[in-house]
Every structure is written in C-alpha cells, then in structure tokens.
C-alpha cells in the first residue's frame, strides 16, 4: 500500500532521491533521536571506557583494548555496534574519537609510574572517518602531549577499510605517528579486502585475527586454515599476531600450537571498567610481563 513520501537526502556526499514508506520514516526518526541522544551523551560524559585484557602464553597481562560504552540516563547500556556506525555517518565520530583517545591516554599516563602497569599497551580503535580527517595526526600528538602518555605504549587499531583508499595519505600519517613511537594493529584482519600489497607498504606492528575465524577454529577447517595463514603471514612479515574472540581453552591451545603470540577474549576476561580490571589483575595475573 503506497503511502510513499519523497525524501531528498545527502548520501555519501551526493544528492540522491529515495522513496520510502511510514516504516522507513519511523526508522529515520529513531536514527535522528539516537543521534541527538549520542550528542548529549558526549556533552554530559555518559560515555565510559571498558578495558579488555590482552594476554601472552602464560596468561600474563600485556595490554588492554579500550572499548567504548554508552550508559544512558535511563540506565540502559548501548553497545558500540549500535552507535559507532551512526557516529561514523555523521561527524560525531570526531568528538567521540577524541574523547576515547584522551580518556585512554589519561589512563595510560596514570599507569606510567606503577610497576605492574607501566609496561601495558593500550589499544584504541580508530574509525575510518577519524583517521582520514585532516587533523588526525596532530590530534593524536596533542593528546599524547596533553596527557603525558608514553607514545610507545599506545597502539592504534585500524581496519582494512581504512587502508584501501588514499594509500599515500595513509602511509604518511602512519609514518608520522610511528616516528613518535605510536604502534599500529590491523583489526578484524581477514574480513576486509583481500589485497595484501599494503601489508608491506604500511608500518604495521600487529595483525589481529578476526574473531569470526577464531569462533569456529576447532570445527571449521577453512577457518582453521585462515587462522594458520594469518599467523604464518605475520611471522613472515615480522609482525606480532593476536587472536581476538578467544572463548575456549581449546581455541587458545590450537592457536598457540600454530604460533600465535597473544590472545584476547572472554576466556581470559571480558571488557570491564577500570576497577574490575584491577581486581582481575590481582586474581588472574600470574606472571608479570617484565
Ligand atoms: P573490535 O575492535 O573488533 O572489538 C572487539 C569486540 O569483540 C568488542 O565488542 C569485544 O567486546 C568483543 N569481544 C571480545 N572478546 C570476545 C569474545 O571472546 N567473544 C565475543 N563474542 N566477543 C568478544 P564491542 O565492545 O561491542 O565493540 C564492537 C566494535 O565496536 C569494536 O570491534 C570496534 O570496531 C567498535 N568500537 C568499540 N569501541 C570503539 C571506539 O572507542 N572507537 C571506535 N572507532 N570503534 C569502537
Ligand atoms: Mg578493536
Ligand atoms: Mg576486532
Ligand atoms: Mg571485530
């Protein structure tokens, strides 16, 4: 039943015509409401970072990944999958990304004087729009300076989607940050575009095996083969390799057997607030990563 309205929208920089029905109108209203709420959350500091352990063979903590959480006023927690893509479609990702980076670097700086914590790496996710923004390099350097965080402990997680366009711009931005000590991890590796040419052109430090391959690594021969290939590739290129989404000891054992170095996943620890991370260290962390 055609109760169609015409809607002129800006889609990826171009003007486009869309036809839609009341259901689509509803979805659009919800999006606008979510965007407004997110803007407010940023202003009111309703965002938090959780930290998920990254461990070595002995299960010792070597770093954490900072993962953003949105605690709405009504107590509801909104998962990043629900608002990061939206923020990326608007410029909201810029202040949001700045907030995440600043908060993570403040924490990193606070750990600097503490023996058990000062060697930990802090992994921070960077979105495509944020990375490609003109001021990105300056922003990272400024945040490092303002917070006093050691650049060598900061690891930026990029996705393949960031790397496939404007390769020269990407290479020079990475080189500029790398020169100051900042590290790079390639997140969700294997899920993006298959050109491997950029791997040798870009100053990466780490490949992160996507959790989609880790999930069925014990039961799906193809996933197992891909996981092994990523480990071998990292080894050949002289990169560190970490598996994400490890939920079972068997997955860790399989990956370890094939040469994986580092692990992250619910089997070791979920993303958690800082206080819980401190408890986690007290309870689970055997060897210190000295
Ligand atoms: P990601 O960077 O690949 O992060 C890993 C995701 O897997 C996290 O979901 C984490 O909670 C989840 N995870 C970790 N271990 C396990 C496991 O053993 N099993 C399963 N099933 N899941 C596991 P989360 O926190 O919901 O984040 C989802 C995505 O949102 C992230 O994927 C990242 O792409 C994005 N994101 C999160 N925080 C930020 C941020 O501060 N900035 C940006 N730009 N993106 C972010
Ligand atoms: Mg990540
Ligand atoms: Mg990932
Ligand atoms: Mg992922």
Coordinates of N, CA and C in Angstrom, one line a residue, residues 83-257:
X83 N 26.0 2.4 18.0 CA 26.1 3.8 17.8 C 27.4 4.2 17.1
X84 N 28.4 3.4 17.0 CA 29.6 3.7 16.3 C 29.4 3.9 14.8
X85 N 28.6 3.0 14.1 CA 28.3 3.2 12.7 C 27.5 4.5 12.5
X86 N 26.6 4.8 13.4 CA 25.9 6.0 13.2 C 26.8 7.2 13.4
X87 N 27.6 7.2 14.4 CA 28.6 8.3 14.6 C 29.5 8.5 13.4
X88 N 29.8 7.4 12.8 CA 30.7 7.4 11.6 C 30.0 8.1 10.4
X89 N 28.7 8.0 10.4 CA 28.0 8.6 9.2 C 27.8 10.1 9.4
X90 N 28.0 10.5 10.6 CA 27.9 12.0 10.9 C 29.3 12.4 11.4
X91 N 29.5 13.6 11.6 CA 30.9 14.0 12.2 C 31.0 13.8 13.7
X92 N 30.0 13.2 14.3 CA 30.0 12.9 15.7 C 31.2 12.0 16.1
X93 N 31.7 11.2 15.1 CA 32.8 10.3 15.4 C 34.0 11.1 15.7
X94 N 34.1 12.3 15.3 CA 35.3 13.1 15.6 C 35.4 13.5 17.0
X95 N 34.4 14.2 17.6 CA 34.5 14.4 19.1 C 34.5 13.1 19.9
X96 N 33.7 12.1 19.4 CA 33.7 10.8 20.1 C 35.1 10.2 20.1
X97 N 35.7 10.2 19.0 CA 37.0 9.6 18.8 C 38.1 10.3 19.7
X98 N 37.9 11.6 19.7 CA 38.8 12.5 20.5 C 38.6 12.1 22.0
X99 N 37.4 12.0 22.4 CA 37.1 11.6 23.8 C 37.7 10.3 24.2
X100 N 37.5 9.3 23.3 CA 38.1 8.0 23.6 C 39.6 8.0 23.7
X101 N 40.2 8.7 22.8 CA 41.7 8.8 22.7 C 42.2 9.5 24.0
X102 N 41.6 10.6 24.4 CA 42.0 11.3 25.5 C 41.8 10.5 26.8
X103 N 40.7 9.9 26.9 CA 40.4 9.1 28.1 C 41.4 7.9 28.2
X104 N 41.6 7.2 27.1 CA 42.6 6.1 27.1 C 44.0 6.6 27.5
X105 N 44.4 7.7 26.9 CA 45.7 8.2 27.1 C 45.9 8.7 28.5
X106 N 44.9 9.3 29.1 CA 45.0 9.7 30.5 C 45.2 8.5 31.4
X107 N 44.5 7.4 31.1 CA 44.7 6.1 31.8 C 46.1 5.6 31.7
X108 N 46.6 5.6 30.4 CA 47.9 5.2 30.1 C 49.0 6.0 30.9
X109 N 48.7 7.3 31.0 CA 49.7 8.2 31.7 C 49.6 7.8 33.2
X110 N 48.4 7.5 33.7 CA 48.3 7.2 35.1 C 49.0 5.9 35.5
X111 N 49.1 5.0 34.5 CA 49.8 3.7 34.8 C 51.4 3.9 34.7
X112 N 51.8 5.0 34.2 CA 53.2 5.1 33.9 C 54.2 5.0 35.1
X113 N 53.7 5.4 36.2 CA 54.6 5.3 37.4 C 54.4 4.0 38.2
X114 N 53.5 3.1 37.8 CA 53.2 2.0 38.6 C 53.8 0.7 38.0
X115 N 54.7 0.1 38.8 CA 55.5 -1.1 38.2 C 54.7 -2.1 37.5
X116 N 53.6 -2.6 38.0 CA 52.9 -3.7 37.3 C 52.1 -3.2 36.1
X117 N 51.9 -1.9 36.0 CA 51.0 -1.4 34.9 C 51.8 -0.6 33.8
X118 N 53.0 -0.2 34.1 CA 53.7 0.8 33.2 C 54.1 0.1 31.9
X119 N 54.1 -1.2 31.8 CA 54.5 -1.8 30.6 C 53.4 -2.2 29.7
X120 N 52.2 -2.0 30.2 CA 51.0 -2.4 29.4 C 50.8 -1.5 28.2
X121 N 50.3 -2.2 27.1 CA 49.9 -1.4 25.9 C 48.5 -1.1 26.0
X122 N 48.1 0.1 25.4 CA 46.7 0.5 25.4 C 46.3 0.5 23.9
X123 N 45.4 -0.4 23.5 CA 44.9 -0.4 22.1 C 43.6 0.4 22.0
X124 N 43.6 1.3 21.1 CA 42.5 2.2 20.9 C 42.0 2.1 19.4
X125 N 40.7 1.8 19.3 CA 40.1 1.7 17.9 C 40.0 3.1 17.3
X126 N 40.3 3.1 16.0 CA 40.2 4.4 15.2 C 39.3 4.1 14.0
X127 N 38.3 4.9 13.8 CA 37.4 4.7 12.7 C 37.9 5.4 11.5
X128 N 37.4 5.0 10.3 CA 37.9 5.4 9.0 C 37.8 6.9 8.9
X129 N 36.7 7.5 9.3 CA 36.5 8.9 9.1 C 37.4 9.7 10.0
X130 N 37.6 9.2 11.2 CA 38.5 9.8 12.1 C 40.0 9.8 11.6
X131 N 40.4 8.7 11.1 CA 41.7 8.6 10.6 C 42.0 9.4 9.4
X132 N 41.0 9.5 8.5 CA 41.1 10.3 7.2 C 41.0 11.8 7.4
X133 N 40.5 12.2 8.6 CA 40.3 13.6 8.9 C 41.7 14.3 8.8
X134 N 41.7 15.5 8.3 CA 43.0 16.2 8.1 C 43.8 16.3 9.4
X135 N 43.1 16.6 10.5 CA 43.8 16.9 11.7 C 44.2 15.7 12.6
X136 N 44.1 14.5 12.0 CA 44.2 13.3 12.9 C 45.6 13.2 13.5
X137 N 46.6 13.3 12.7 CA 48.0 13.1 13.3 C 48.3 14.2 14.4
X138 N 47.9 15.4 14.1 CA 48.1 16.4 15.1 C 47.3 16.2 16.4
X139 N 46.1 15.7 16.2 CA 45.2 15.4 17.3 C 45.9 14.3 18.2
X140 N 46.4 13.3 17.6 CA 47.0 12.2 18.4 C 48.2 12.7 19.2
X141 N 49.0 13.5 18.5 CA 50.2 14.0 19.1 C 49.9 15.0 20.2
X142 N 48.8 15.8 20.0 CA 48.4 16.7 21.0 C 47.9 16.0 22.2
X143 N 47.1 15.0 22.0 CA 46.6 14.2 23.1 C 47.7 13.6 23.9
X144 N 48.7 13.0 23.2 CA 49.8 12.4 23.9 C 50.5 13.5 24.8
X145 N 50.7 14.6 24.2 CA 51.4 15.7 25.0 C 50.6 16.2 26.1
X146 N 49.3 16.4 25.9 CA 48.4 16.9 27.0 C 48.3 15.9 28.1
X147 N 48.2 14.6 27.8 CA 48.0 13.6 28.9 C 49.3 13.2 29.5
X148 N 50.4 13.3 28.7 CA 51.7 12.8 29.2 C 51.8 11.3 29.0
X149 N 50.9 10.7 28.2 CA 51.0 9.2 28.0 C 52.2 8.9 27.1
X150 N 52.9 7.8 27.4 CA 54.0 7.3 26.6 C 53.6 6.8 25.3
X151 N 54.0 7.4 24.2 CA 53.6 7.1 22.8 C 53.8 5.6 22.5
X152 N 54.9 5.1 23.0 CA 55.3 3.7 22.7 C 54.3 2.7 23.3
X153 N 53.5 3.1 24.2 CA 52.5 2.2 24.8 C 51.1 2.3 24.1
X154 N 51.0 3.3 23.2 CA 49.7 3.5 22.6 C 49.7 2.7 21.3
X155 N 48.7 1.9 21.0 CA 48.5 1.1 19.8 C 47.2 1.4 19.2
X156 N 47.3 2.0 18.0 CA 46.0 2.3 17.3 C 45.6 1.1 16.4
X157 N 44.3 0.8 16.6 CA 43.7 -0.3 15.8 C 43.0 0.2 14.6
X158 N 43.5 -0.2 13.5 CA 42.9 0.3 12.2 C 42.2 -0.9 11.5
X159 N 41.3 -0.7 10.7 CA 40.6 -1.8 10.0 C 41.1 -1.7 8.5
X160 N 40.9 -2.8 7.8 CA 41.3 -2.8 6.4 C 40.6 -1.7 5.6
X161 N 39.4 -1.4 5.9 CA 38.6 -0.4 5.2 C 39.4 0.9 5.2
X162 N 40.1 1.2 6.2 CA 40.9 2.5 6.3 C 42.0 2.5 5.3
X163 N 42.6 1.3 5.1 CA 43.9 1.2 4.4 C 43.7 1.1 2.9
X164 N 42.5 0.8 2.4 CA 42.4 0.5 1.0 C 42.3 1.8 0.1
X165 N 41.9 2.9 0.7 CA 41.9 4.1 -0.1 C 43.0 5.1 0.3
X166 N 43.4 6.0 -0.6 CA 44.4 7.0 -0.3 C 45.6 6.4 0.4
X167 N 46.2 5.4 -0.2 CA 47.3 4.7 0.4 C 48.5 5.6 0.7
X168 N 48.7 6.6 -0.1 CA 49.8 7.5 0.2 C 49.6 8.3 1.5
X169 N 48.3 8.8 1.6 CA 47.9 9.6 2.8 C 48.0 8.7 4.0
X170 N 47.5 7.5 3.9 CA 47.5 6.5 5.0 C 49.0 6.2 5.4
X171 N 49.9 6.0 4.4 CA 51.2 5.6 4.7 C 51.9 6.8 5.4
X172 N 51.7 8.0 5.0 CA 52.4 9.1 5.6 C 51.9 9.5 6.9
X173 N 50.6 9.3 7.2 CA 50.0 9.5 8.5 C 50.6 8.5 9.5
X174 N 50.6 7.2 9.0 CA 51.1 6.2 9.9 C 52.6 6.4 10.2
X175 N 53.4 6.8 9.2 CA 54.8 7.0 9.4 C 55.0 8.2 10.4
X176 N 54.2 9.2 10.3 CA 54.4 10.4 11.2 C 54.2 10.0 12.6
X177 N 53.2 9.1 12.9 CA 52.9 8.7 14.2 C 53.9 7.6 14.7
X178 N 54.2 6.8 13.8 CA 55.2 5.7 14.0 C 56.6 6.4 14.5
X179 N 56.9 7.5 13.8 CA 58.2 8.1 14.2 C 58.2 8.6 15.6
X180 N 57.0 8.9 16.2 CA 56.9 9.3 17.6 C 56.7 8.1 18.5
X181 N 56.7 6.9 17.9 CA 56.6 5.7 18.8 C 55.3 5.0 18.8
X182 N 54.3 5.6 18.2 CA 52.9 5.0 18.3 C 52.9 3.7 17.4
X183 N 52.2 2.7 17.9 CA 52.1 1.4 17.2 C 50.8 1.3 16.5
X184 N 50.8 0.3 15.6 CA 49.5 0.0 14.8 C 49.2 -1.4 14.7
X185 N 47.9 -1.7 14.9 CA 47.4 -3.1 14.8 C 46.4 -3.1 13.7
X186 N 46.3 -4.2 12.9 CA 45.3 -4.3 11.9 C 44.2 -5.2 12.4
X187 N 43.1 -4.5 12.8 CA 42.0 -5.2 13.5 C 41.1 -6.0 12.5
X188 N 40.4 -7.0 13.0 CA 39.5 -7.8 12.1 C 40.2 -8.3 10.9
X189 N 41.4 -8.6 11.0 CA 42.2 -9.0 9.8 C 41.6 -10.2 9.1
X190 N 41.4 -10.1 7.8 CA 40.9 -11.2 7.0 C 39.4 -11.0 6.6
X191 N 38.8 -10.0 7.2 CA 37.4 -9.8 6.9 C 37.2 -8.7 5.8
X192 N 38.3 -8.0 5.5 CA 38.2 -6.8 4.6 C 38.5 -7.2 3.2
X193 N 39.2 -6.3 2.5 CA 39.6 -6.5 1.1 C 40.9 -7.3 1.0
X194 N 41.0 -8.1 0.0 CA 42.0 -9.1 0.1 C 43.3 -8.7 -0.4
X195 N 43.5 -7.5 -0.9 CA 44.8 -7.1 -1.4 C 45.8 -7.0 -0.3
X196 N 46.8 -7.8 -0.4 CA 47.8 -7.9 0.7 C 49.0 -6.9 0.5
X197 N 48.9 -6.2 -0.7 CA 50.0 -5.4 -1.0 C 50.3 -4.3 0.0
X198 N 49.3 -3.8 0.7 CA 49.5 -2.7 1.6 C 50.3 -3.2 2.9
X199 N 50.2 -4.5 3.1 CA 50.8 -5.0 4.3 C 52.3 -4.7 4.4
X200 N 53.0 -4.7 3.2 CA 54.4 -4.5 3.3 C 54.7 -3.0 3.1
X201 N 53.7 -2.2 2.6 CA 54.0 -0.8 2.5 C 53.7 0.0 3.7
X202 N 52.9 -0.5 4.6 CA 52.5 0.2 5.8 C 53.2 -0.2 7.0
X203 N 53.6 0.7 7.9 CA 54.4 0.4 9.1 C 53.5 -0.2 10.2
X204 N 53.0 -1.4 10.0 CA 52.2 -2.1 11.0 C 53.0 -2.8 12.0
X205 N 52.5 -3.0 13.2 CA 53.2 -3.8 14.2 C 52.5 -5.1 14.5
X206 N 51.2 -5.2 14.2 CA 50.5 -6.3 14.7 C 49.3 -6.6 13.8
X207 N 49.0 -7.9 13.6 CA 47.8 -8.4 12.9 C 46.9 -9.0 14.0
X208 N 45.6 -8.6 13.8 CA 44.7 -9.2 14.8 C 43.7 -10.1 14.1
X209 N 43.8 -11.4 14.4 CA 43.0 -12.4 13.7 C 41.5 -12.1 14.1
X210 N 40.7 -12.0 13.1 CA 39.3 -11.6 13.5 C 38.6 -12.8 14.2
X211 N 37.7 -12.4 15.1 CA 37.0 -13.3 16.0 C 36.1 -14.3 15.2
X212 N 35.7 -13.8 14.0 CA 34.9 -14.7 13.1 C 35.7 -15.9 12.7
X213 N 37.0 -15.9 12.6 CA 37.8 -17.1 12.3 C 38.1 -17.9 13.6
X214 N 38.2 -17.2 14.7 CA 38.6 -17.8 15.9 C 37.4 -18.7 16.4
X215 N 36.2 -18.1 16.2 CA 35.0 -18.8 16.8 C 34.9 -20.2 16.4
X216 N 35.1 -20.6 15.2 CA 35.0 -22.0 14.7 C 36.3 -22.6 14.4
X217 N 37.3 -22.1 15.0 CA 38.7 -22.6 14.6 C 38.9 -24.1 14.9
X218 N 38.1 -24.6 15.8 CA 38.2 -26.1 16.2 C 37.3 -26.9 15.3
X219 N 36.3 -26.4 14.7 CA 35.3 -27.2 14.0 C 35.2 -26.9 12.5
X220 N 35.8 -25.8 12.0 CA 35.7 -25.4 10.6 C 37.1 -25.4 10.0
X221 N 37.3 -26.3 9.1 CA 38.6 -26.5 8.5 C 39.1 -25.2 7.8
X222 N 38.1 -24.5 7.2 CA 38.5 -23.3 6.4 C 38.9 -22.2 7.4
X223 N 38.2 -22.0 8.5 CA 38.5 -21.0 9.5 C 39.9 -21.3 10.1
X224 N 40.1 -22.6 10.3 CA 41.4 -23.0 10.9 C 42.5 -22.7 9.9
X225 N 42.3 -23.0 8.7 CA 43.3 -22.7 7.7 C 43.6 -21.2 7.6
X226 N 42.6 -20.4 7.6 CA 42.8 -18.9 7.6 C 43.5 -18.4 8.8
X227 N 43.1 -18.9 10.0 CA 43.8 -18.5 11.2 C 45.3 -18.9 11.1
X228 N 45.6 -20.1 10.6 CA 47.0 -20.5 10.5 C 47.7 -19.6 9.5
X229 N 47.0 -19.3 8.4 CA 47.6 -18.5 7.3 C 48.0 -17.1 7.9
X230 N 47.1 -16.5 8.7 CA 47.3 -15.2 9.2 C 48.6 -15.2 10.2
X231 N 48.6 -16.3 11.0 CA 49.8 -16.4 11.9 C 51.1 -16.5 11.1
X232 N 51.1 -17.4 10.0 CA 52.3 -17.5 9.2 C 52.6 -16.2 8.5
X233 N 51.6 -15.5 8.0 CA 51.8 -14.3 7.3 C 52.5 -13.3 8.2
X234 N 51.9 -13.2 9.4 CA 52.5 -12.2 10.4 C 54.0 -12.6 10.7
X235 N 54.2 -13.9 10.8 CA 55.6 -14.3 11.1 C 56.5 -13.9 10.0
X236 N 56.1 -14.2 8.7 CA 56.9 -13.8 7.5 C 57.2 -12.4 7.5
X237 N 56.2 -11.6 7.8 CA 56.3 -10.1 7.7 C 57.0 -9.5 8.9
X238 N 57.2 -10.3 9.9 CA 57.8 -9.8 11.2 C 56.9 -9.0 12.0
X239 N 55.6 -9.4 11.9 CA 54.6 -8.7 12.7 C 54.2 -9.5 13.9
X240 N 53.7 -8.9 15.0 CA 53.2 -9.6 16.1 C 51.8 -10.1 15.7
X241 N 51.3 -11.2 16.3 CA 49.9 -11.6 16.0 C 49.1 -11.8 17.2
X242 N 47.9 -11.4 17.2 CA 47.0 -11.6 18.4 C 45.7 -12.1 17.9
X243 N 45.1 -13.0 18.6 CA 43.8 -13.6 18.2 C 42.7 -12.9 19.1
X244 N 41.6 -12.5 18.5 CA 40.5 -11.9 19.3 C 39.3 -12.8 19.3
X245 N 38.5 -12.7 20.4 CA 37.3 -13.5 20.5 C 37.6 -15.0 20.9
X246 N 38.7 -15.2 21.7 CA 39.0 -16.5 22.2 C 38.1 -16.8 23.4
X247 N 37.3 -17.8 23.3 CA 36.3 -18.1 24.3 C 36.5 -19.4 25.0
X248 N 37.4 -20.2 24.4 CA 37.6 -21.6 25.0 C 39.1 -21.8 25.0
X249 N 39.5 -22.6 26.0 CA 40.9 -23.0 26.2 C 41.4 -23.7 24.9
X250 N 40.5 -24.6 24.3 CA 40.9 -25.3 23.1 C 41.2 -24.4 21.9
X251 N 40.6 -23.3 21.8 CA 40.9 -22.3 20.8 C 42.3 -21.7 21.0
X252 N 42.5 -21.4 22.3 CA 43.8 -20.8 22.6 C 44.9 -21.8 22.3
X253 N 44.7 -23.1 22.7 CA 45.7 -24.2 22.5 C 46.0 -24.4 21.0
X254 N 44.9 -24.4 20.2 CA 45.1 -24.6 18.8 C 45.9 -23.4 18.2
X255 N 45.6 -22.2 18.6 CA 46.3 -21.0 18.1 C 47.7 -21.0 18.5
X256 N 47.9 -21.4 19.8 CA 49.3 -21.4 20.4 C 50.1 -22.4 19.7
X257 N 49.5 -23.6 19.4 CA 50.2 -24.7 18.7 C 50.7 -24.2 17.3

